[in-house]
């Protein structure tokens, strides 16, 4: 028996096979890229760095709206410098001729402004001095550190920051004390908490197994 297959039929057959392979390849790439991003997020939260930094990890698979025989998965962080510091274990030192890094305590008020970017940022040293209209009281700490205080009465706000004393209260017996606002350190060593290469290698291998599984299901 003889079966004749025309050129158009062969093309349809080949297109169908190519479409199946592209679907399996792109599906495997989307699955493993998403799961790799999730593991990177979990690596951050399990290290105690919080969900806000974890959620800076984002992903996309290219092409965006169609299947491909050679798809690409791209994962990136919107906070690359912070991620890099915790990946390498970098040392952060002051710049611009400064001798110390000023590390704020929870007594430092939030910076004023609108928008999400300013809602969680604490005031810098210059803003604190302007807010309380006084210079810092500096005291020497341990291991080369210095401590910067503001003389105020303690009044906790809902966010835990120090409340500015209202005019006239000091003259009416408001009790004052030195409140620690900043710890001054020569440098900060960021611990190595993240291992990006291990995650990338693990999910690169799993892409192959996921692709094979999808091809076997066709």
PDB file of C-alpha atoms in Angstrom:
ATOM      1  CA  UNK A   1       0.000   0.000   0.000  1.00  0.00           C
ATOM      2  CA  UNK A   2       1.262   3.406  -0.871  1.00  0.00           C
ATOM      3  CA  UNK A   3       0.420   6.656   0.985  1.00  0.00           C
ATOM      4  CA  UNK A   4       1.129   9.920  -0.739  1.00  0.00           C
ATOM      5  CA  UNK A   5       1.715  12.933   1.505  1.00  0.00           C
ATOM      6  CA  UNK A   6       1.588  16.315  -0.166  1.00  0.00           C
ATOM      7  CA  UNK A   7       3.874  19.212   0.583  1.00  0.00           C
ATOM      8  CA  UNK A   8       1.092  21.152   2.321  1.00  0.00           C
ATOM      9  CA  UNK A   9       0.218  18.171   4.505  1.00  0.00           C
ATOM     10  CA  UNK A  10       3.856  17.718   5.471  1.00  0.00           C
ATOM     11  CA  UNK A  11       4.111  21.393   6.345  1.00  0.00           C
ATOM     12  CA  UNK A  12       1.030  21.150   8.577  1.00  0.00           C
ATOM     13  CA  UNK A  13       2.499  18.088  10.256  1.00  0.00           C
ATOM     14  CA  UNK A  14       5.841  19.800  10.865  1.00  0.00           C
ATOM     15  CA  UNK A  15       4.138  22.966  12.088  1.00  0.00           C
ATOM     16  CA  UNK A  16       2.096  20.914  14.508  1.00  0.00           C
ATOM     17  CA  UNK A  17       5.158  19.132  15.875  1.00  0.00           C
ATOM     18  CA  UNK A  18       7.040  22.422  16.175  1.00  0.00           C
ATOM     19  CA  UNK A  19       4.071  24.004  17.954  1.00  0.00           C
ATOM     20  CA  UNK A  20       3.925  21.148  20.455  1.00  0.00           C
ATOM     21  CA  UNK A  21       7.638  21.439  21.202  1.00  0.00           C
ATOM     22  CA  UNK A  22       7.399  25.223  21.527  1.00  0.00           C
ATOM     23  CA  UNK A  23       4.463  24.871  23.897  1.00  0.00           C
ATOM     24  CA  UNK A  24       6.292  22.357  26.068  1.00  0.00           C
ATOM     25  CA  UNK A  25       9.476  24.437  26.086  1.00  0.00           C
ATOM     26  CA  UNK A  26       7.749  27.736  26.895  1.00  0.00           C
ATOM     27  CA  UNK A  27       5.498  26.140  29.495  1.00  0.00           C
ATOM     28  CA  UNK A  28       8.497  24.577  31.211  1.00  0.00           C
ATOM     29  CA  UNK A  29      10.332  27.910  31.143  1.00  0.00           C
ATOM     30  CA  UNK A  30       7.392  29.817  32.643  1.00  0.00           C
ATOM     31  CA  UNK A  31       6.941  27.238  35.381  1.00  0.00           C
ATOM     32  CA  UNK A  32      10.583  27.009  36.411  1.00  0.00           C
ATOM     33  CA  UNK A  33      11.174  30.780  36.168  1.00  0.00           C
ATOM     34  CA  UNK A  34       8.232  31.510  38.464  1.00  0.00           C
ATOM     35  CA  UNK A  35       9.297  28.844  40.953  1.00  0.00           C
ATOM     36  CA  UNK A  36      12.913  30.051  40.898  1.00  0.00           C
ATOM     37  CA  UNK A  37      11.712  33.585  41.690  1.00  0.00           C
ATOM     38  CA  UNK A  38       9.645  32.204  44.551  1.00  0.00           C
ATOM     39  CA  UNK A  39      12.666  30.384  45.984  1.00  0.00           C
ATOM     40  CA  UNK A  40      14.718  33.577  45.808  1.00  0.00           C
ATOM     41  CA  UNK A  41      11.974  35.375  47.727  1.00  0.00           C
ATOM     42  CA  UNK A  42      11.830  32.620  50.318  1.00  0.00           C
ATOM     43  CA  UNK A  43      15.627  32.750  50.682  1.00  0.00           C
ATOM     44  CA  UNK A  44      15.337  36.410  51.678  1.00  0.00           C
ATOM     45  CA  UNK A  45      12.459  35.998  54.137  1.00  0.00           C
ATOM     46  CA  UNK A  46      14.055  32.942  55.767  1.00  0.00           C
ATOM     47  CA  UNK A  47      17.209  35.033  56.297  1.00  0.00           C
ATOM     48  CA  UNK A  48      15.169  37.589  58.237  1.00  0.00           C
ATOM     49  CA  UNK A  49      15.392  40.344  55.614  1.00  0.00           C
ATOM     50  CA  UNK A  50      11.639  40.825  55.309  1.00  0.00           C
ATOM     51  CA  UNK A  51       8.973  40.536  52.632  1.00  0.00           C
ATOM     52  CA  UNK A  52       9.511  44.026  51.246  1.00  0.00           C
ATOM     53  CA  UNK A  53      12.993  43.143  49.990  1.00  0.00           C
ATOM     54  CA  UNK A  54      11.810  39.665  48.955  1.00  0.00           C
ATOM     55  CA  UNK A  55       9.100  41.165  46.754  1.00  0.00           C
ATOM     56  CA  UNK A  56      11.673  43.152  44.784  1.00  0.00           C
ATOM     57  CA  UNK A  57      12.343  39.922  42.868  1.00  0.00           C
ATOM     58  CA  UNK A  58      10.428  39.973  39.559  1.00  0.00           C
ATOM     59  CA  UNK A  59      10.373  37.698  36.514  1.00  0.00           C
ATOM     60  CA  UNK A  60       9.406  37.593  32.849  1.00  0.00           C
ATOM     61  CA  UNK A  61       9.559  34.939  30.154  1.00  0.00           C
ATOM     62  CA  UNK A  62      10.303  35.933  26.565  1.00  0.00           C
ATOM     63  CA  UNK A  63       8.627  36.027  24.078  1.00  0.00           C
ATOM     64  CA  UNK A  64       5.900  37.582  26.200  1.00  0.00           C
ATOM     65  CA  UNK A  65       2.760  36.556  24.281  1.00  0.00           C
ATOM     66  CA  UNK A  66       3.634  33.477  22.245  1.00  0.00           C
ATOM     67  CA  UNK A  67       5.352  30.132  22.539  1.00  0.00           C
ATOM     68  CA  UNK A  68       8.879  29.641  21.290  1.00  0.00           C
ATOM     69  CA  UNK A  69      11.319  26.805  20.682  1.00  0.00           C
ATOM     70  CA  UNK A  70      13.945  28.860  22.494  1.00  0.00           C
ATOM     71  CA  UNK A  71      12.222  30.803  25.303  1.00  0.00           C
ATOM     72  CA  UNK A  72      14.189  32.825  27.830  1.00  0.00           C
ATOM     73  CA  UNK A  73      13.481  33.356  31.517  1.00  0.00           C
ATOM     74  CA  UNK A  74      14.653  36.596  33.127  1.00  0.00           C
ATOM     75  CA  UNK A  75      14.654  37.214  36.891  1.00  0.00           C
ATOM     76  CA  UNK A  76      15.763  40.503  38.426  1.00  0.00           C
ATOM     77  CA  UNK A  77      15.550  42.511  41.637  1.00  0.00           C
ATOM     78  CA  UNK A  78      14.409  46.117  41.925  1.00  0.00           C
ATOM     79  CA  UNK A  79      16.944  46.511  44.753  1.00  0.00           C
ATOM     80  CA  UNK A  80      20.103  45.161  43.067  1.00  0.00           C
ATOM     81  CA  UNK A  81      22.610  46.933  45.323  1.00  0.00           C
ATOM     82  CA  UNK A  82      21.078  45.503  48.504  1.00  0.00           C
ATOM     83  CA  UNK A  83      20.845  42.017  46.994  1.00  0.00           C
ATOM     84  CA  UNK A  84      24.457  42.249  45.845  1.00  0.00           C
ATOM     85  CA  UNK A  85      25.623  43.294  49.312  1.00  0.00           C
ATOM     86  CA  UNK A  86      23.989  40.298  50.987  1.00  0.00           C
ATOM     87  CA  UNK A  87      25.233  37.988  48.220  1.00  0.00           C
ATOM     88  CA  UNK A  88      28.890  39.018  48.453  1.00  0.00           C
ATOM     89  CA  UNK A  89      29.007  39.964  52.117  1.00  0.00           C
ATOM     90  CA  UNK A  90      30.131  43.500  51.275  1.00  0.00           C
ATOM     91  CA  UNK A  91      31.542  46.131  53.608  1.00  0.00           C
ATOM     92  CA  UNK A  92      29.687  49.451  53.503  1.00  0.00           C
ATOM     93  CA  UNK A  93      31.807  52.504  54.351  1.00  0.00           C
ATOM     94  CA  UNK A  94      30.977  56.242  54.411  1.00  0.00           C
ATOM     95  CA  UNK A  95      31.691  58.324  51.317  1.00  0.00           C
ATOM     96  CA  UNK A  96      32.283  61.996  50.557  1.00  0.00           C
ATOM     97  CA  UNK A  97      34.947  62.420  53.224  1.00  0.00           C
ATOM     98  CA  UNK A  98      32.641  61.354  56.060  1.00  0.00           C
ATOM     99  CA  UNK A  99      34.100  59.284  58.877  1.00  0.00           C
ATOM    100  CA  UNK A 100      30.969  57.518  60.095  1.00  0.00           C
ATOM    101  CA  UNK A 101      27.754  55.915  58.969  1.00  0.00           C
ATOM    102  CA  UNK A 102      24.747  57.194  60.918  1.00  0.00           C
ATOM    103  CA  UNK A 103      22.483  54.263  61.798  1.00  0.00           C
ATOM    104  CA  UNK A 104      19.029  55.461  62.957  1.00  0.00           C
ATOM    105  CA  UNK A 105      17.254  53.977  65.977  1.00  0.00           C
ATOM    106  CA  UNK A 106      13.495  53.507  66.208  1.00  0.00           C
ATOM    107  CA  UNK A 107      13.276  56.865  68.016  1.00  0.00           C
ATOM    108  CA  UNK A 108      14.043  58.735  64.786  1.00  0.00           C
ATOM    109  CA  UNK A 109      10.789  60.103  63.274  1.00  0.00           C
ATOM    110  CA  UNK A 110       9.619  59.170  59.805  1.00  0.00           C
ATOM    111  CA  UNK A 111      10.479  61.634  57.057  1.00  0.00           C
ATOM    112  CA  UNK A 112       7.605  63.788  55.909  1.00  0.00           C
ATOM    113  CA  UNK A 113       6.329  63.586  52.383  1.00  0.00           C
ATOM    114  CA  UNK A 114       3.808  61.930  50.143  1.00  0.00           C
ATOM    115  CA  UNK A 115       3.988  58.580  48.460  1.00  0.00           C
ATOM    116  CA  UNK A 116       5.116  55.146  49.430  1.00  0.00           C
ATOM    117  CA  UNK A 117       8.815  55.951  49.076  1.00  0.00           C
ATOM    118  CA  UNK A 118       8.754  58.370  52.024  1.00  0.00           C
ATOM    119  CA  UNK A 119       6.295  56.526  54.250  1.00  0.00           C
ATOM    120  CA  UNK A 120       8.884  54.167  55.748  1.00  0.00           C
ATOM    121  CA  UNK A 121      12.069  56.254  55.488  1.00  0.00           C
ATOM    122  CA  UNK A 122      13.366  57.788  58.696  1.00  0.00           C
ATOM    123  CA  UNK A 123      14.788  61.301  58.941  1.00  0.00           C
ATOM    124  CA  UNK A 124      18.476  61.849  58.274  1.00  0.00           C
ATOM    125  CA  UNK A 125      20.679  63.568  60.903  1.00  0.00           C
ATOM    126  CA  UNK A 126      20.188  67.046  59.421  1.00  0.00           C
ATOM    127  CA  UNK A 127      16.419  66.626  59.420  1.00  0.00           C
ATOM    128  CA  UNK A 128      16.417  65.435  63.034  1.00  0.00           C
ATOM    129  CA  UNK A 129      18.395  68.470  64.216  1.00  0.00           C
ATOM    130  CA  UNK A 130      16.025  70.786  62.347  1.00  0.00           C
ATOM    131  CA  UNK A 131      12.979  68.966  63.718  1.00  0.00           C
ATOM    132  CA  UNK A 132      14.083  69.302  67.354  1.00  0.00           C
ATOM    133  CA  UNK A 133      15.973  72.591  66.879  1.00  0.00           C
ATOM    134  CA  UNK A 134      19.151  71.467  68.617  1.00  0.00           C
ATOM    135  CA  UNK A 135      22.538  69.908  68.060  1.00  0.00           C
ATOM    136  CA  UNK A 136      23.230  66.280  68.916  1.00  0.00           C
ATOM    137  CA  UNK A 137      24.803  65.345  72.221  1.00  0.00           C
ATOM    138  CA  UNK A 138      27.626  62.981  71.257  1.00  0.00           C
ATOM    139  CA  UNK A 139      28.939  60.312  73.600  1.00  0.00           C
ATOM    140  CA  UNK A 140      31.698  57.807  72.899  1.00  0.00           C
ATOM    141  CA  UNK A 141      30.515  54.203  72.672  1.00  0.00           C
ATOM    142  CA  UNK A 142      32.310  50.881  72.407  1.00  0.00           C
ATOM    143  CA  UNK A 143      34.483  49.520  69.568  1.00  0.00           C
ATOM    144  CA  UNK A 144      35.095  52.898  67.939  1.00  0.00           C
ATOM    145  CA  UNK A 145      31.427  53.854  67.870  1.00  0.00           C
ATOM    146  CA  UNK A 146      29.798  57.128  68.823  1.00  0.00           C
ATOM    147  CA  UNK A 147      26.257  57.711  70.048  1.00  0.00           C
ATOM    148  CA  UNK A 148      24.162  60.730  69.031  1.00  0.00           C
ATOM    149  CA  UNK A 149      21.433  61.825  71.477  1.00  0.00           C
ATOM    150  CA  UNK A 150      18.676  64.437  71.482  1.00  0.00           C
ATOM    151  CA  UNK A 151      17.555  65.947  74.793  1.00  0.00           C
ATOM    152  CA  UNK A 152      13.780  65.528  74.863  1.00  0.00           C
ATOM    153  CA  UNK A 153      11.000  64.035  76.896  1.00  0.00           C
ATOM    154  CA  UNK A 154      10.057  60.598  75.647  1.00  0.00           C
ATOM    155  CA  UNK A 155       6.650  60.450  73.989  1.00  0.00           C
ATOM    156  CA  UNK A 156       6.147  57.374  71.896  1.00  0.00           C
ATOM    157  CA  UNK A 157       4.018  57.658  68.794  1.00  0.00           C
ATOM    158  CA  UNK A 158       2.118  54.776  67.267  1.00  0.00           C
ATOM    159  CA  UNK A 159       5.112  54.031  65.053  1.00  0.00           C
ATOM    160  CA  UNK A 160       7.561  54.087  67.950  1.00  0.00           C
ATOM    161  CA  UNK A 161       9.299  57.325  66.985  1.00  0.00           C
ATOM    162  CA  UNK A 162      10.014  60.188  69.378  1.00  0.00           C
ATOM    163  CA  UNK A 163       7.429  62.957  69.466  1.00  0.00           C
ATOM    164  CA  UNK A 164       8.621  66.546  69.306  1.00  0.00           C
ATOM    165  CA  UNK A 165       8.041  68.512  72.526  1.00  0.00           C
ATOM    166  CA  UNK A 166       5.334  71.120  72.149  1.00  0.00           C
ATOM    167  CA  UNK A 167       6.186  74.747  72.861  1.00  0.00           C
ATOM    168  CA  UNK A 168       5.867  75.649  76.507  1.00  0.00           C
ATOM    169  CA  UNK A 169       5.931  72.121  77.891  1.00  0.00           C
ATOM    170  CA  UNK A 170       9.582  72.274  78.908  1.00  0.00           C
ATOM    171  CA  UNK A 171       8.926  75.353  80.991  1.00  0.00           C
ATOM    172  CA  UNK A 172       6.048  73.650  82.781  1.00  0.00           C
ATOM    173  CA  UNK A 173       7.996  70.779  84.252  1.00  0.00           C
ATOM    174  CA  UNK A 174       8.205  68.391  81.298  1.00  0.00           C
ATOM    175  CA  UNK A 175      10.908  65.885  82.228  1.00  0.00           C
ATOM    176  CA  UNK A 176      13.737  65.564  79.733  1.00  0.00           C
ATOM    177  CA  UNK A 177      16.237  62.814  79.084  1.00  0.00           C
ATOM    178  CA  UNK A 178      18.821  61.948  76.475  1.00  0.00           C
ATOM    179  CA  UNK A 179      17.225  59.874  73.725  1.00  0.00           C
ATOM    180  CA  UNK A 180      19.517  57.831  71.474  1.00  0.00           C
ATOM    181  CA  UNK A 181      18.811  58.760  67.866  1.00  0.00           C
ATOM    182  CA  UNK A 182      21.805  57.482  65.880  1.00  0.00           C
ATOM    183  CA  UNK A 183      24.700  55.078  66.320  1.00  0.00           C
ATOM    184  CA  UNK A 184      27.802  56.222  64.435  1.00  0.00           C
ATOM    185  CA  UNK A 185      29.999  53.428  63.071  1.00  0.00           C
ATOM    186  CA  UNK A 186      33.110  53.549  60.831  1.00  0.00           C
ATOM    187  CA  UNK A 187      31.689  50.811  58.570  1.00  0.00           C
ATOM    188  CA  UNK A 188      29.142  48.029  58.411  1.00  0.00           C
ATOM    189  CA  UNK A 189      29.877  44.490  57.304  1.00  0.00           C
ATOM    190  CA  UNK A 190      26.911  42.968  55.511  1.00  0.00           C
ATOM    191  CA  UNK A 191      26.738  39.218  56.183  1.00  0.00           C
ATOM    192  CA  UNK A 192      26.644  36.826  53.250  1.00  0.00           C
ATOM    193  CA  UNK A 193      23.083  35.541  53.483  1.00  0.00           C
ATOM    194  CA  UNK A 194      22.070  34.820  49.885  1.00  0.00           C
ATOM    195  CA  UNK A 195      23.283  32.226  47.375  1.00  0.00           C
ATOM    196  CA  UNK A 196      21.901  33.165  43.966  1.00  0.00           C
ATOM    197  CA  UNK A 197      24.097  30.790  41.967  1.00  0.00           C
ATOM    198  CA  UNK A 198      22.766  27.758  43.818  1.00  0.00           C
ATOM    199  CA  UNK A 199      19.178  28.732  43.017  1.00  0.00           C
ATOM    200  CA  UNK A 200      19.993  29.418  39.347  1.00  0.00           C
ATOM    201  CA  UNK A 201      21.808  26.114  38.921  1.00  0.00           C
ATOM    202  CA  UNK A 202      19.054  24.131  40.619  1.00  0.00           C
ATOM    203  CA  UNK A 203      16.266  25.537  38.460  1.00  0.00           C
ATOM    204  CA  UNK A 204      18.289  25.333  35.260  1.00  0.00           C
ATOM    205  CA  UNK A 205      18.493  21.568  35.806  1.00  0.00           C
ATOM    206  CA  UNK A 206      14.812  21.364  36.673  1.00  0.00           C
ATOM    207  CA  UNK A 207      13.880  23.087  33.421  1.00  0.00           C
ATOM    208  CA  UNK A 208      15.247  20.117  31.500  1.00  0.00           C
ATOM    209  CA  UNK A 209      13.268  17.622  33.550  1.00  0.00           C
ATOM    210  CA  UNK A 210      10.114  19.751  33.323  1.00  0.00           C
ATOM    211  CA  UNK A 211      10.483  20.007  29.537  1.00  0.00           C
ATOM    212  CA  UNK A 212      10.982  16.241  29.221  1.00  0.00           C
ATOM    213  CA  UNK A 213       7.892  15.594  31.351  1.00  0.00           C
ATOM    214  CA  UNK A 214       5.767  17.885  29.201  1.00  0.00           C
ATOM    215  CA  UNK A 215       7.007  16.286  25.998  1.00  0.00           C
ATOM    216  CA  UNK A 216       6.142  12.867  27.364  1.00  0.00           C
ATOM    217  CA  UNK A 217       2.583  14.016  28.021  1.00  0.00           C
ATOM    218  CA  UNK A 218       1.973  15.028  24.384  1.00  0.00           C
TER     219      UNK A 218
END
